[in-house]
Amino acid sequence: MIRVAGRVRALPVWLLASCAIVAKGEAQAQDIEKAVWLTGCWLASSGSTETEEVWLAPKGGIMLGVSRTVRDGAATGYELLRLHEAEGRLVLSAYPSGQRPADFTLSRGSPGRLRFENPSHDFPRVIEYERVTADTLLARVYSEIEASTPAFVQRYARASCQGNQEVG
């Protein structure tokens, strides 16, 4: 309701609907922006094994990521990742090589730390990302929701998105 020339008038339905659509779009953008610090290329190395993880910046309400593990020059696994909003919550959808896709819902988020959970998934049940410094990222994977010790931790350093190949 608005007051025009001393009279109370109802707001047009189209105006109310437009406001709701804009507010929803802004909420989605704000939620996905919680993960903007993941953007870029990351590399974890241990002996002859390298794991690369690359995240595109948020756009259109989603972030896309891809991961690849190479051991002794041969790919041993890959994963496609999508961060998006579903039912008002931030969701990490994982599509790992050789496995069924799984969704993990944000359970805790703070600047530089995101914890995603799926209590009904076999393994993992928790995936957690933490930005330690501007150039260091930790990924922790837990087998149980209440576990205090992760099943494994991947320590990534910021890397060139050009990789070892010349582009051009």
Backbone as JSON Lines, residues from 0, in Angstrom:
{"i":0,"aa":"M","n":[0.84,-1.18,0.0],"ca":[0.0,0.0,0.0],"c":[0.89,1.24,0.0]}
{"i":1,"aa":"I","n":[0.47,2.21,-0.76],"ca":[1.16,3.5,-0.78],"c":[0.13,4.61,-0.62]}
{"i":2,"aa":"R","n":[0.58,5.75,-0.17],"ca":[-0.31,6.89,0.01],"c":[-0.06,7.88,-1.12]}
{"i":3,"aa":"V","n":[-1.07,8.16,-1.89],"ca":[-0.98,9.12,-2.99],"c":[-2.1,10.14,-2.79]}
{"i":4,"aa":"A","n":[-1.72,11.42,-2.71],"ca":[-2.67,12.53,-2.55],"c":[-3.64,12.25,-1.39]}
{"i":5,"aa":"G","n":[-3.08,11.76,-0.27],"ca":[-3.88,11.52,0.91],"c":[-4.67,10.24,0.9]}
{"i":6,"aa":"R","n":[-4.64,9.49,-0.19],"ca":[-5.38,8.23,-0.28],"c":[-4.42,7.06,-0.26]}
{"i":7,"aa":"V","n":[-4.86,5.97,0.31],"ca":[-4.07,4.75,0.34],"c":[-4.39,3.95,-0.91]}
{"i":8,"aa":"R","n":[-3.38,3.57,-1.66],"ca":[-3.54,2.81,-2.9],"c":[-2.74,1.5,-2.8]}
{"i":9,"aa":"A","n":[-3.28,0.48,-3.39],"ca":[-2.57,-0.8,-3.43],"c":[-1.47,-0.72,-4.48]}
{"i":10,"aa":"L","n":[-0.33,-1.35,-4.2],"ca":[0.74,-1.42,-5.19],"c":[0.35,-2.39,-6.29]}
{"i":11,"aa":"P","n":[0.67,-2.05,-7.52],"ca":[0.36,-2.97,-8.62],"c":[1.07,-4.31,-8.42]}
{"i":12,"aa":"V","n":[0.39,-5.38,-8.82],"ca":[0.94,-6.73,-8.68],"c":[2.27,-6.85,-9.42]}
{"i":13,"aa":"W","n":[2.39,-6.26,-10.62],"ca":[3.63,-6.36,-11.39],"c":[4.8,-5.74,-10.65]}
{"i":14,"aa":"L","n":[4.53,-4.65,-9.87],"ca":[5.61,-4.01,-9.12],"c":[6.06,-4.92,-7.97]}
{"i":15,"aa":"L","n":[5.12,-5.51,-7.28],"ca":[5.46,-6.43,-6.19],"c":[6.25,-7.63,-6.72]}
{"i":16,"aa":"A","n":[5.8,-8.2,-7.84],"ca":[6.49,-9.35,-8.44],"c":[7.89,-8.97,-8.87]}
{"i":17,"aa":"S","n":[8.06,-7.78,-9.46],"ca":[9.38,-7.33,-9.9],"c":[10.32,-7.2,-8.71]}
{"i":18,"aa":"C","n":[9.83,-6.63,-7.62],"ca":[10.65,-6.48,-6.42],"c":[11.08,-7.84,-5.88]}
{"i":19,"aa":"A","n":[10.18,-8.8,-5.88],"ca":[10.5,-10.14,-5.38],"c":[11.55,-10.81,-6.25]}
{"i":20,"aa":"I","n":[11.45,-10.66,-7.57],"ca":[12.43,-11.26,-8.48],"c":[13.79,-10.63,-8.28]}
{"i":21,"aa":"V","n":[13.86,-9.31,-8.16],"ca":[15.13,-8.63,-7.94],"c":[15.74,-9.06,-6.61]}
{"i":22,"aa":"A","n":[14.92,-9.11,-5.56],"ca":[15.42,-9.51,-4.24],"c":[15.97,-10.93,-4.28]}
{"i":23,"aa":"K","n":[15.28,-11.87,-4.96],"ca":[15.75,-13.25,-5.06],"c":[17.07,-13.3,-5.8]}
{"i":24,"aa":"G","n":[17.19,-12.58,-6.91],"ca":[18.44,-12.55,-7.68],"c":[19.59,-12.01,-6.86]}
{"i":25,"aa":"E","n":[19.33,-10.96,-6.07],"ca":[20.37,-10.39,-5.22],"c":[20.77,-11.37,-4.14]}
{"i":26,"aa":"A","n":[19.82,-12.11,-3.56],"ca":[20.14,-13.1,-2.52],"c":[21.02,-14.19,-3.1]}
{"i":27,"aa":"Q","n":[20.7,-14.68,-4.32],"ca":[21.52,-15.72,-4.94],"c":[22.93,-15.21,-5.19]}
{"i":28,"aa":"A","n":[23.05,-13.99,-5.71],"ca":[24.36,-13.42,-5.98],"c":[25.16,-13.29,-4.7]}
{"i":29,"aa":"Q","n":[24.5,-12.86,-3.6],"ca":[25.2,-12.71,-2.34],"c":[25.66,-14.06,-1.81]}
{"i":30,"aa":"D","n":[24.83,-15.12,-1.93],"ca":[25.21,-16.43,-1.44],"c":[26.4,-16.99,-2.21]}
{"i":31,"aa":"I","n":[26.38,-16.92,-3.52],"ca":[27.47,-17.45,-4.32],"c":[28.73,-16.61,-4.12]}
{"i":32,"aa":"E","n":[28.57,-15.34,-3.8],"ca":[29.73,-14.48,-3.55],"c":[30.52,-14.92,-2.32]}
{"i":33,"aa":"K","n":[29.9,-15.71,-1.44],"ca":[30.61,-16.24,-0.28],"c":[31.81,-17.08,-0.69]}
{"i":34,"aa":"A","n":[31.78,-17.6,-1.92],"ca":[32.82,-18.51,-2.38],"c":[33.77,-17.88,-3.39]}
{"i":35,"aa":"V","n":[33.67,-16.58,-3.62],"ca":[34.48,-15.94,-4.66],"c":[35.98,-16.16,-4.43]}
{"i":36,"aa":"W","n":[36.41,-16.33,-3.21],"ca":[37.83,-16.52,-2.91],"c":[38.38,-17.85,-3.43]}
{"i":37,"aa":"L","n":[37.5,-18.78,-3.83],"ca":[37.95,-20.03,-4.46],"c":[38.43,-19.81,-5.89]}
{"i":38,"aa":"T","n":[38.01,-18.71,-6.5],"ca":[38.31,-18.45,-7.91],"c":[39.8,-18.55,-8.2]}
{"i":39,"aa":"G","n":[40.11,-19.23,-9.29],"ca":[41.5,-19.3,-9.73],"c":[41.98,-20.73,-9.86]}
{"i":40,"aa":"C","n":[43.28,-20.85,-10.01],"ca":[43.93,-22.15,-10.22],"c":[44.74,-22.52,-8.99]}
{"i":41,"aa":"W","n":[44.62,-23.77,-8.59],"ca":[45.25,-24.26,-7.37],"c":[45.97,-25.58,-7.69]}
{"i":42,"aa":"L","n":[47.12,-25.81,-7.04],"ca":[47.91,-27.01,-7.29],"c":[48.39,-27.6,-5.97]}
{"i":43,"aa":"A","n":[48.18,-28.91,-5.82],"ca":[48.72,-29.66,-4.67],"c":[49.67,-30.71,-5.22]}
{"i":44,"aa":"S","n":[50.87,-30.79,-4.66],"ca":[51.87,-31.76,-5.13],"c":[52.36,-32.59,-3.96]}
{"i":45,"aa":"S","n":[52.54,-33.88,-4.22],"ca":[53.1,-34.79,-3.23],"c":[53.83,-35.89,-3.99]}
{"i":46,"aa":"G","n":[55.16,-35.85,-3.97],"ca":[55.93,-36.84,-4.72],"c":[55.63,-36.73,-6.2]}
{"i":47,"aa":"S","n":[55.23,-37.83,-6.8],"ca":[54.93,-37.83,-8.25],"c":[53.45,-37.59,-8.54]}
{"i":48,"aa":"T","n":[52.71,-37.16,-7.53],"ca":[51.27,-36.91,-7.71],"c":[50.97,-35.42,-7.64]}
{"i":49,"aa":"E","n":[50.21,-34.94,-8.61],"ca":[49.75,-33.56,-8.63],"c":[48.24,-33.53,-8.77]}
{"i":50,"aa":"T","n":[47.61,-32.67,-7.99],"ca":[46.17,-32.44,-8.12],"c":[45.97,-30.97,-8.42]}
{"i":51,"aa":"E","n":[45.3,-30.7,-9.53],"ca":[44.96,-29.33,-9.92],"c":[43.47,-29.12,-9.67]}
{"i":52,"aa":"E","n":[43.13,-27.94,-9.18],"ca":[41.72,-27.58,-9.04],"c":[41.57,-26.16,-9.56]}
{"i":53,"aa":"V","n":[40.62,-25.96,-10.45],"ca":[40.4,-24.66,-11.08],"c":[38.95,-24.26,-10.86]}
{"i":54,"aa":"W","n":[38.73,-23.02,-10.4],"ca":[37.39,-22.49,-10.17],"c":[37.18,-21.23,-10.99]}
{"i":55,"aa":"L","n":[36.07,-21.2,-11.73],"ca":[35.67,-19.98,-12.43],"c":[34.96,-19.05,-11.45]}
{"i":56,"aa":"A","n":[35.08,-17.76,-11.69],"ca":[34.43,-16.76,-10.85],"c":[32.91,-16.91,-10.92]}
{"i":57,"aa":"P","n":[32.2,-16.47,-9.88],"ca":[30.74,-16.53,-9.91],"c":[30.18,-15.74,-11.08]}
{"i":58,"aa":"K","n":[29.22,-16.34,-11.76],"ca":[28.54,-15.65,-12.86],"c":[27.23,-16.38,-13.1]}
{"i":59,"aa":"G","n":[26.16,-15.63,-13.24],"ca":[24.86,-16.24,-13.5],"c":[24.35,-17.09,-12.34]}
{"i":60,"aa":"G","n":[24.85,-16.82,-11.13],"ca":[24.38,-17.56,-9.96],"c":[25.08,-18.89,-9.71]}
{"i":61,"aa":"I","n":[26.14,-19.18,-10.48],"ca":[26.88,-20.43,-10.23],"c":[28.38,-20.19,-10.33]}
{"i":62,"aa":"M","n":[29.13,-21.09,-9.74],"ca":[30.57,-21.2,-9.93],"c":[30.82,-22.61,-10.43]}
{"i":63,"aa":"L","n":[31.74,-22.75,-11.37],"ca":[32.1,-24.07,-11.89],"c":[33.55,-24.35,-11.55]}
{"i":64,"aa":"G","n":[33.82,-25.61,-11.19],"ca":[35.18,-26.03,-10.88],"c":[35.49,-27.36,-11.55]}
{"i":65,"aa":"V","n":[36.77,-27.61,-11.7],"ca":[37.23,-28.89,-12.25],"c":[38.51,-29.27,-11.52]}
{"i":66,"aa":"S","n":[38.65,-30.56,-11.27],"ca":[39.83,-31.07,-10.58],"c":[40.37,-32.25,-11.37]}
{"i":67,"aa":"R","n":[41.72,-32.38,-11.37],"ca":[42.36,-33.49,-12.06],"c":[43.56,-33.92,-11.23]}
{"i":68,"aa":"T","n":[43.69,-35.25,-11.06],"ca":[44.85,-35.81,-10.36],"c":[45.68,-36.62,-11.34]}
{"i":69,"aa":"V","n":[46.98,-36.36,-11.35],"ca":[47.92,-37.04,-12.24],"c":[49.03,-37.65,-11.38]}
{"i":70,"aa":"R","n":[49.27,-38.95,-11.57],"ca":[50.34,-39.65,-10.84],"c":[51.28,-40.28,-11.87]}
{"i":71,"aa":"D","n":[52.56,-39.98,-11.75],"ca":[53.57,-40.51,-12.67],"c":[53.18,-40.26,-14.14]}
{"i":72,"aa":"G","n":[52.62,-39.09,-14.41],"ca":[52.28,-38.71,-15.78],"c":[50.97,-39.24,-16.3]}
{"i":73,"aa":"A","n":[50.23,-40.02,-15.52],"ca":[48.95,-40.58,-15.96],"c":[47.81,-40.06,-15.1]}
{"i":74,"aa":"A","n":[46.73,-39.65,-15.74],"ca":[45.55,-39.19,-14.99],"c":[44.95,-40.35,-14.2]}
{"i":75,"aa":"T","n":[44.72,-40.12,-12.93],"ca":[44.11,-41.15,-12.07],"c":[42.7,-40.8,-11.64]}
{"i":76,"aa":"G","n":[42.29,-39.57,-11.87],"ca":[40.93,-39.17,-11.51],"c":[40.66,-37.73,-11.88]}
{"i":77,"aa":"Y","n":[39.37,-37.41,-11.95],"ca":[38.95,-36.05,-12.21],"c":[37.61,-35.83,-11.53]}
{"i":78,"aa":"E","n":[37.22,-34.57,-11.41],"ca":[35.94,-34.24,-10.8],"c":[35.45,-32.91,-11.37]}
{"i":79,"aa":"L","n":[34.18,-32.86,-11.69],"ca":[33.54,-31.63,-12.09],"c":[32.75,-31.14,-10.88]}
{"i":80,"aa":"L","n":[32.75,-29.83,-10.65],"ca":[32.12,-29.25,-9.46],"c":[31.25,-28.07,-9.86]}
{"i":81,"aa":"R","n":[30.14,-27.92,-9.13],"ca":[29.24,-26.78,-9.38],"c":[28.75,-26.27,-8.04]}
{"i":82,"aa":"L","n":[28.95,-24.98,-7.8],"ca":[28.39,-24.3,-6.64],"c":[27.18,-23.52,-7.12]}
{"i":83,"aa":"H","n":[26.05,-23.71,-6.47],"ca":[24.81,-23.07,-6.89],"c":[23.86,-23.01,-5.7]}
{"i":84,"aa":"E","n":[22.77,-22.28,-5.88],"ca":[21.75,-22.2,-4.84],"c":[20.61,-23.14,-5.18]}
{"i":85,"aa":"A","n":[20.14,-23.87,-4.18],"ca":[18.97,-24.72,-4.32],"c":[18.17,-24.61,-3.03]}
{"i":86,"aa":"E","n":[16.9,-24.29,-3.17],"ca":[15.99,-24.15,-2.03],"c":[16.55,-23.19,-0.97]}
{"i":87,"aa":"G","n":[17.14,-22.1,-1.46],"ca":[17.64,-21.06,-0.56],"c":[18.95,-21.37,0.13]}
{"i":88,"aa":"R","n":[19.62,-22.45,-0.25],"ca":[20.9,-22.83,0.38],"c":[21.97,-22.97,-0.69]}
{"i":89,"aa":"L","n":[23.21,-22.72,-0.32],"ca":[24.33,-22.91,-1.22],"c":[24.67,-24.39,-1.26]}
{"i":90,"aa":"V","n":[24.8,-24.94,-2.47],"ca":[25.03,-26.38,-2.66],"c":[26.28,-26.59,-3.5]}
{"i":91,"aa":"L","n":[27.09,-27.55,-3.09],"ca":[28.24,-28.01,-3.87],"c":[27.82,-29.34,-4.5]}
{"i":92,"aa":"S","n":[27.7,-29.34,-5.83],"ca":[27.38,-30.57,-6.56],"c":[28.68,-31.12,-7.13]}
{"i":93,"aa":"A","n":[28.99,-32.36,-6.78],"ca":[30.24,-32.99,-7.21],"c":[29.92,-34.12,-8.18]}
{"i":94,"aa":"Y","n":[30.69,-34.17,-9.25],"ca":[30.55,-35.2,-10.29],"c":[31.92,-35.88,-10.44]}
{"i":95,"aa":"P","n":[32.26,-36.8,-9.52],"ca":[33.59,-37.43,-9.57],"c":[33.67,-38.54,-10.61]}
{"i":96,"aa":"S","n":[34.86,-38.73,-11.16],"ca":[35.07,-39.79,-12.15],"c":[34.76,-41.14,-11.53]}
{"i":97,"aa":"G","n":[34.01,-41.94,-12.27],"ca":[33.71,-43.3,-11.84],"c":[32.7,-43.42,-10.72]}
{"i":98,"aa":"Q","n":[32.06,-42.32,-10.31],"ca":[31.1,-42.37,-9.21],"c":[29.84,-41.59,-9.58]}
{"i":99,"aa":"R","n":[28.81,-41.8,-8.8],"ca":[27.56,-41.07,-9.0],"c":[27.71,-39.64,-8.46]}
{"i":100,"aa":"P","n":[27.02,-38.69,-9.08],"ca":[27.05,-37.31,-8.57],"c":[26.45,-37.24,-7.16]}
{"i":101,"aa":"A","n":[26.88,-36.23,-6.41],"ca":[26.35,-36.03,-5.06],"c":[26.28,-34.55,-4.76]}
{"i":102,"aa":"D","n":[25.26,-34.15,-4.0],"ca":[25.09,-32.77,-3.56],"c":[25.44,-32.65,-2.09]}
{"i":103,"aa":"F","n":[26.15,-31.58,-1.76],"ca":[26.53,-31.27,-0.39],"c":[26.04,-29.85,-0.1]}
{"i":104,"aa":"T","n":[25.3,-29.69,0.99],"ca":[24.7,-28.39,1.33],"c":[25.57,-27.65,2.33]}
{"i":105,"aa":"L","n":[25.69,-26.34,2.12],"ca":[26.47,-25.51,3.03],"c":[25.88,-25.6,4.44]}
{"i":106,"aa":"S","n":[26.69,-26.05,5.38],"ca":[26.23,-26.13,6.77],"c":[26.82,-25.01,7.61]}
{"i":107,"aa":"R","n":[28.02,-24.57,7.25],"ca":[28.67,-23.46,7.94],"c":[29.49,-22.68,6.93]}
{"i":108,"aa":"G","n":[29.36,-21.37,6.99],"ca":[30.14,-20.53,6.11],"c":[30.59,-19.29,6.83]}
{"i":109,"aa":"S","n":[31.82,-18.93,6.61],"ca":[32.37,-17.69,7.14],"c":[33.36,-17.18,6.11]}
{"i":110,"aa":"P","n":[33.8,-15.95,6.24],"ca":[34.76,-15.45,5.25],"c":[35.99,-16.36,5.19]}
{"i":111,"aa":"G","n":[36.23,-16.95,4.04],"ca":[37.39,-17.81,3.86],"c":[37.2,-19.25,4.28]}
{"i":112,"aa":"R","n":[35.98,-19.65,4.64],"ca":[35.76,-21.04,5.04],"c":[34.33,-21.47,4.7]}
{"i":113,"aa":"L","n":[34.22,-22.6,4.01],"ca":[32.92,-23.15,3.64],"c":[32.9,-24.63,3.98]}
{"i":114,"aa":"R","n":[31.84,-25.06,4.66],"ca":[31.68,-26.47,5.03],"c":[30.37,-26.99,4.42]}
{"i":115,"aa":"F","n":[30.5,-28.02,3.58],"ca":[29.36,-28.63,2.91],"c":[29.15,-30.03,3.45]}
{"i":116,"aa":"E","n":[27.89,-30.41,3.71],"ca":[27.6,-31.72,4.29],"c":[26.53,-32.46,3.5]}
{"i":117,"aa":"N","n":[26.65,-33.79,3.52],"ca":[25.62,-34.69,2.99],"c":[25.64,-35.93,3.88]}
{"i":118,"aa":"P","n":[24.81,-35.96,4.94],"ca":[24.83,-37.08,5.89],"c":[24.42,-38.41,5.3]}
{"i":119,"aa":"S","n":[23.74,-38.42,4.15],"ca":[23.3,-39.7,3.57],"c":[24.27,-40.25,2.52]}
{"i":120,"aa":"H","n":[25.33,-39.51,2.22],"ca":[26.3,-39.96,1.24],"c":[27.26,-40.96,1.89]}
{"i":121,"aa":"D","n":[27.72,-41.96,1.13],"ca":[28.61,-42.96,1.72],"c":[29.97,-42.36,2.1]}
{"i":122,"aa":"F","n":[30.66,-41.76,1.15],"ca":[31.93,-41.09,1.41],"c":[32.21,-40.16,0.26]}
{"i":123,"aa":"P","n":[32.58,-38.95,0.58],"ca":[32.66,-38.33,1.89],"c":[31.3,-37.82,2.34]}
{"i":124,"aa":"R","n":[31.23,-37.44,3.59],"ca":[30.0,-36.82,4.1],"c":[30.18,-35.32,4.29]}
{"i":125,"aa":"V","n":[31.45,-34.9,4.37],"ca":[31.75,-33.48,4.56],"c":[32.9,-33.09,3.63]}
{"i":126,"aa":"I","n":[32.74,-31.94,2.97],"ca":[33.81,-31.34,2.18],"c":[33.94,-29.9,2.69]}
{"i":127,"aa":"E","n":[35.15,-29.56,3.05],"ca":[35.37,-28.24,3.64],"c":[36.53,-27.55,2.92]}
{"i":128,"aa":"Y","n":[36.32,-26.29,2.54],"ca":[37.37,-25.48,1.94],"c":[37.71,-24.36,2.91]}
{"i":129,"aa":"E","n":[39.02,-24.1,3.05],"ca":[39.46,-22.99,3.89],"c":[40.6,-22.26,3.19]}
{"i":130,"aa":"R","n":[40.45,-20.96,3.09],"ca":[41.52,-20.13,2.54],"c":[42.42,-19.73,3.7]}
{"i":131,"aa":"V","n":[43.64,-20.26,3.71],"ca":[44.59,-20.01,4.79],"c":[45.27,-18.66,4.57]}
{"i":132,"aa":"T","n":[45.75,-18.43,3.35],"ca":[46.32,-17.14,2.94],"c":[45.79,-16.88,1.54]}
{"i":133,"aa":"A","n":[46.16,-15.75,0.96],"ca":[45.72,-15.43,-0.41],"c":[46.19,-16.49,-1.4]}
{"i":134,"aa":"D","n":[47.3,-17.18,-1.08],"ca":[47.88,-18.16,-1.99],"c":[47.86,-19.59,-1.47]}
{"i":135,"aa":"T","n":[47.12,-19.85,-0.4],"ca":[47.05,-21.2,0.17],"c":[45.6,-21.57,0.47]}
{"i":136,"aa":"L","n":[45.21,-22.76,0.01],"ca":[43.86,-23.27,0.17],"c":[43.93,-24.68,0.74]}
{"i":137,"aa":"L","n":[43.12,-24.96,1.74],"ca":[43.01,-26.31,2.28],"c":[41.65,-26.89,1.92]}
{"i":138,"aa":"A","n":[41.66,-28.14,1.49],"ca":[40.42,-28.88,1.27],"c":[40.46,-30.06,2.24]}
{"i":139,"aa":"R","n":[39.47,-30.13,3.11],"ca":[39.39,-31.23,4.08],"c":[38.18,-32.09,3.73]}
{"i":140,"aa":"V","n":[38.37,-33.4,3.8],"ca":[37.3,-34.34,3.5],"c":[37.11,-35.23,4.73]}
{"i":141,"aa":"Y","n":[35.87,-35.31,5.19],"ca":[35.55,-36.09,6.39],"c":[34.63,-37.26,6.03]}
{"i":142,"aa":"S","n":[34.84,-38.37,6.7],"ca":[33.99,-39.55,6.46],"c":[32.7,-39.5,7.27]}
{"i":143,"aa":"E","n":[32.69,-38.73,8.34],"ca":[31.51,-38.6,9.2],"c":[31.26,-37.13,9.52]}
{"i":144,"aa":"I","n":[30.01,-36.77,9.71],"ca":[29.63,-35.38,10.0],"c":[30.33,-34.88,11.27]}
{"i":145,"aa":"E","n":[30.32,-35.68,12.31],"ca":[30.86,-35.26,13.61],"c":[32.34,-35.56,13.79]}
{"i":146,"aa":"A","n":[32.99,-36.09,12.76],"ca":[34.42,-36.43,12.88],"c":[35.24,-35.18,13.15]}
{"i":147,"aa":"S","n":[36.2,-35.29,14.07],"ca":[37.07,-34.16,14.37],"c":[38.34,-34.2,13.53]}
{"i":148,"aa":"T","n":[38.66,-35.37,13.0],"ca":[39.85,-35.53,12.17],"c":[39.41,-35.87,10.74]}
{"i":149,"aa":"P","n":[39.91,-35.11,9.77],"ca":[39.53,-35.41,8.38],"c":[40.12,-36.72,7.9]}
{"i":150,"aa":"A","n":[39.44,-37.36,6.95],"ca":[39.96,-38.57,6.32],"c":[41.21,-38.21,5.51]}
{"i":151,"aa":"F","n":[41.19,-37.05,4.87],"ca":[42.4,-36.53,4.24],"c":[42.29,-35.03,4.05]}
{"i":152,"aa":"V","n":[43.46,-34.41,3.9],"ca":[43.56,-32.97,3.7],"c":[44.4,-32.73,2.45]}
{"i":153,"aa":"Q","n":[43.93,-31.86,1.61],"ca":[44.68,-31.47,0.41],"c":[45.09,-30.02,0.59]}
{"i":154,"aa":"R","n":[46.4,-29.76,0.53],"ca":[46.91,-28.39,0.67],"c":[47.29,-27.88,-0.72]}
{"i":155,"aa":"Y","n":[46.59,-26.84,-1.15],"ca":[46.81,-26.26,-2.48],"c":[47.56,-24.94,-2.37]}
{"i":156,"aa":"A","n":[48.39,-24.69,-3.36],"ca":[49.03,-23.38,-3.54],"c":[48.46,-22.76,-4.81]}
{"i":157,"aa":"R","n":[48.33,-21.45,-4.8],"ca":[47.84,-20.78,-6.0],"c":[48.82,-21.08,-7.13]}
{"i":158,"aa":"A","n":[48.28,-21.36,-8.32],"ca":[49.1,-21.72,-9.47],"c":[48.72,-20.89,-10.68]}
{"i":159,"aa":"S","n":[49.57,-20.91,-11.67],"ca":[49.27,-20.25,-12.93],"c":[48.17,-21.01,-13.64]}
{"i":160,"aa":"C","n":[47.23,-20.3,-14.19],"ca":[46.16,-20.97,-14.94],"c":[46.63,-21.38,-16.32]}
{"i":161,"aa":"Q","n":[47.84,-21.05,-16.68],"ca":[48.4,-21.45,-17.97],"c":[48.99,-22.86,-17.92]}
{"i":162,"aa":"G","n":[49.23,-23.36,-16.71],"ca":[49.82,-24.7,-16.57],"c":[51.23,-24.72,-17.14]}
{"i":163,"aa":"N","n":[51.66,-25.88,-17.58],"ca":[53.0,-26.04,-18.13],"c":[53.02,-25.93,-19.65]}
{"i":164,"aa":"Q","n":[51.88,-25.66,-20.25],"ca":[51.79,-25.6,-21.7],"c":[51.81,-24.15,-22.18]}
{"i":165,"aa":"E","n":[52.42,-23.94,-23.32],"ca":[52.37,-22.62,-23.94],"c":[51.04,-22.49,-24.66]}
{"i":166,"aa":"V","n":[50.43,-21.34,-24.5],"ca":[49.16,-21.06,-25.15],"c":[49.4,-20.03,-26.24]}
{"i":167,"aa":"G","n":[48.82,-20.23,-27.39],"ca":[48.96,-19.2,-28.4],"c":[49.15,-19.78,-29.7]}
